[in-house]
Each structure stands twice: as structure tokens, then as C-alpha cells.
CSV table of C-alpha atoms in Angstrom, one decimal:
chain,number,residue,atom,x,y,z
L,130,MET,CA,-54.6,-2.9,39.0
L,131,SER,CA,-56.5,-3.4,42.3
L,132,ASN,CA,-56.5,-0.8,45.0
L,133,GLU,CA,-54.5,-3.1,47.3
L,134,GLN,CA,-51.7,-3.4,44.7
L,135,LEU,CA,-51.7,0.4,44.1
L,136,LEU,CA,-51.5,1.0,47.8
L,137,VAL,CA,-48.5,-1.3,48.2
L,138,ILE,CA,-46.7,0.3,45.2
L,139,THR,CA,-47.5,3.8,46.4
L,140,GLU,CA,-46.3,3.1,50.0
L,141,GLN,CA,-43.0,1.8,48.5
L,142,LEU,CA,-42.8,5.0,46.4
L,143,ILE,CA,-43.3,7.1,49.5
L,144,LEU,CA,-40.4,5.3,51.3
L,145,LEU,CA,-38.1,5.6,48.3
L,146,SER,CA,-38.9,9.2,47.6
L,147,ALA,CA,-38.4,10.2,51.3
L,148,PHE,CA,-35.1,8.4,51.4
L,149,LEU,CA,-33.8,9.9,48.1
L,150,GLY,CA,-35.2,13.3,49.0
L,151,GLY,CA,-33.1,13.3,52.1
L,152,PHE,CA,-30.0,12.1,50.2
L,153,SER,CA,-30.6,14.8,47.6
L,154,ALA,CA,-30.9,17.6,50.2
L,155,THR,CA,-27.7,16.4,51.9
L,156,PHE,CA,-25.9,16.3,48.6
L,157,LEU,CA,-27.2,19.8,47.8
L,158,ALA,CA,-25.9,21.1,51.2
L,159,ALA,CA,-22.5,19.5,50.6
L,160,ILE,CA,-22.2,21.0,47.1
L,161,LEU,CA,-23.2,24.5,48.3
L,162,VAL,CA,-19.9,24.8,50.2
L,163,ILE,CA,-17.9,24.3,47.0
L,164,ASP,CA,-16.2,27.4,45.5
L,165,PRO,CA,-19.1,29.3,43.8
L,166,ASN,CA,-16.8,30.5,41.0
L,167,LYS,CA,-16.9,27.1,39.4
L,168,LYS,CA,-19.6,27.1,36.8
L,169,MET,CA,-20.1,23.4,37.0
L,170,ALA,CA,-20.9,23.8,40.7
L,171,ASN,CA,-23.9,25.9,39.8
L,172,TRP,CA,-25.3,23.2,37.5
L,173,VAL,CA,-24.8,20.6,40.2
L,174,VAL,CA,-26.6,22.8,42.8
L,175,VAL,CA,-29.5,23.4,40.4
L,176,LEU,CA,-29.9,19.7,39.6
L,177,SER,CA,-29.6,18.7,43.2
L,178,ALA,CA,-32.3,21.3,44.2
L,179,ILE,CA,-34.6,20.0,41.4
L,180,SER,CA,-34.0,16.4,42.6
L,181,ALA,CA,-34.7,17.2,46.3
L,182,CYS,CA,-37.8,19.2,45.5
L,183,SER,CA,-39.1,16.5,43.1
L,184,PHE,CA,-38.8,13.8,45.7
L,185,VAL,CA,-40.7,16.0,48.2
L,186,VAL,CA,-43.5,16.5,45.7
L,187,CYS,CA,-43.5,12.7,45.0
L,188,ALA,CA,-43.7,11.8,48.7
L,189,THR,CA,-46.5,14.4,49.3
L,190,SER,CA,-48.6,13.4,46.3
L,191,SER,CA,-48.1,9.7,47.1
L,192,VAL,CA,-49.3,10.3,50.7
L,193,ALA,CA,-52.4,12.1,49.2
L,194,LEU,CA,-52.9,9.1,46.8
L,195,VAL,CA,-52.7,6.6,49.7
L,196,ASN,CA,-55.2,8.6,51.7
L,197,GLY,CA,-57.5,8.8,48.7
L,198,LEU,CA,-57.3,5.1,48.0
L,199,GLN,CA,-58.4,4.3,51.6
L,200,ALA,CA,-61.7,6.1,51.0
L,201,THR,CA,-65.0,4.4,50.4
L,202,GLN,CA,-65.8,3.0,47.0
L,203,GLU,CA,-68.4,5.8,46.3
L,204,ALA,CA,-65.8,8.5,47.3
L,205,LEU,CA,-63.2,6.8,45.1
L,206,GLU,CA,-65.5,6.9,42.0
L,207,ALA,CA,-66.3,10.6,42.7
L,208,GLY,CA,-62.7,11.5,43.1
L,209,PHE,CA,-61.1,9.3,40.3
L,210,VAL,CA,-59.8,12.3,38.4
L,211,THR,CA,-58.1,13.6,41.5
L,212,LEU,CA,-56.5,10.2,42.3
L,213,GLN,CA,-55.3,9.9,38.7
L,214,GLY,CA,-53.8,13.4,38.9
L,215,ALA,CA,-52.0,12.5,42.2
L,216,ARG,CA,-50.7,9.3,40.6
L,217,ILE,CA,-49.4,11.1,37.5
L,218,ILE,CA,-47.8,13.9,39.6
L,219,SER,CA,-46.2,11.2,41.8
L,220,GLY,CA,-44.8,9.2,38.9
L,221,LEU,CA,-43.5,12.2,37.0
L,222,SER,CA,-41.9,13.8,40.0
L,223,MET,CA,-40.2,10.5,40.9
L,224,ALA,CA,-38.8,10.2,37.4
L,225,LEU,CA,-37.6,13.9,37.4
L,226,GLY,CA,-36.0,13.4,40.8
L,227,LEU,CA,-34.2,10.3,39.8
L,228,PHE,CA,-32.8,11.7,36.5
L,229,SER,CA,-31.8,15.0,38.0
L,230,LEU,CA,-30.1,13.2,41.0
L,231,LEU,CA,-28.2,10.9,38.6
L,232,ALA,CA,-27.2,13.9,36.4
L,233,SER,CA,-26.0,15.9,39.4
L,234,ILE,CA,-23.9,12.9,40.6
L,235,GLY,CA,-22.5,12.6,37.1
L,236,MET,CA,-21.6,16.2,36.9
L,237,SER,CA,-20.1,16.4,40.5
L,238,GLY,CA,-16.9,14.7,39.5
L,239,TRP,CA,-16.0,17.6,37.2
L,240,LEU,CA,-15.7,19.7,40.3
L,241,ARG,CA,-12.6,17.7,41.2
L,242,ASP,CA,-10.8,17.1,37.9
L,243,LYS,CA,-11.2,15.9,34.3
L,244,THR,CA,-10.5,12.2,35.1
L,245,THR,CA,-13.0,12.1,37.9
L,246,GLY,CA,-15.5,14.0,35.8
L,247,ILE,CA,-15.3,11.5,33.0
L,248,THR,CA,-15.6,8.6,35.4
L,249,THR,CA,-18.6,10.0,37.2
L,250,SER,CA,-20.3,11.0,34.0
L,251,CYS,CA,-19.9,7.5,32.5
L,252,VAL,CA,-21.2,5.8,35.6
L,253,ALA,CA,-24.2,8.2,35.7
L,254,ALA,CA,-24.9,7.7,32.0
L,255,VAL,CA,-25.1,4.0,32.5
L,256,ALA,CA,-27.3,4.4,35.6
L,257,ILE,CA,-29.6,6.8,33.6
L,258,ILE,CA,-29.9,4.2,30.8
L,259,ILE,CA,-30.8,1.5,33.3
L,260,VAL,CA,-33.2,3.6,35.2
L,261,GLY,CA,-34.7,4.8,31.9
L,262,VAL,CA,-35.5,1.2,31.0
L,263,PHE,CA,-37.4,0.6,34.2
L,264,VAL,CA,-39.2,3.9,34.4
């Protein structure tokens, strides 16, 4: 994969992770006002926090990767291990963020009632399978 292709993909990853990170943080804030005595609410809060933090890590490591890719060829060769590390961290944190966000969305329906919980869990399960195919 050329540096130009990697730059374009990474820039798209930055945009997506920043958007989803904002959504996850908003979702987390909304869930925090739910009755804390509901055990399911605690799981949704934890998954939302993992998701939001994962997207922040993804955006940050992707920005570092873009900055590294715009360096000279000599600097790129010297810092290849660092760029590979940033790329791996970026990809893993995006995957973790996506799966934890979908899981928290799936579990959130249980805060309302059983029917809503089953529905949101089924929809999230389908989304997790589809995302799993593409990740």
C-alpha cells in the first residue's frame, strides 16, 4: 500500500473516529442520568466509556500516523516501527470502539423493558456481525 493510499485511509479513520467518539460521549452522558440502581445501566455506562475512549485513542494515533507519513523517506524508514505501532493501535482502538458502542446500544434497550431490550439486542447483534465481516 502506498503512502498516499494510507494517508487517505487514515484521514477517513480520523474523521470517523472523531464523529463516533463524540456520539459515544453524548450517549454516555445520557445514560449517566439513568437510575443508578439498574445493574444494566452500569454495563451500558462502562461500554460507552470504553467506546468513547477507544475512539479518542484512534483519532489521536491516526493523527500521529498522518504526521509520520508526511515525513521524508529517510525519516519514514527510520521510524517504520513507530508508524506500524501507531497503525496497529489505531486499528485496534477503532475496532474496540465500534464493538463496544454497538454492544452498549444493544444493551440500552433493557433499561426500558424486555421487549425493547430484545429488539435492540437483536439489531445490535446483526450490526456486530456485519461490522465483524468488514473489520
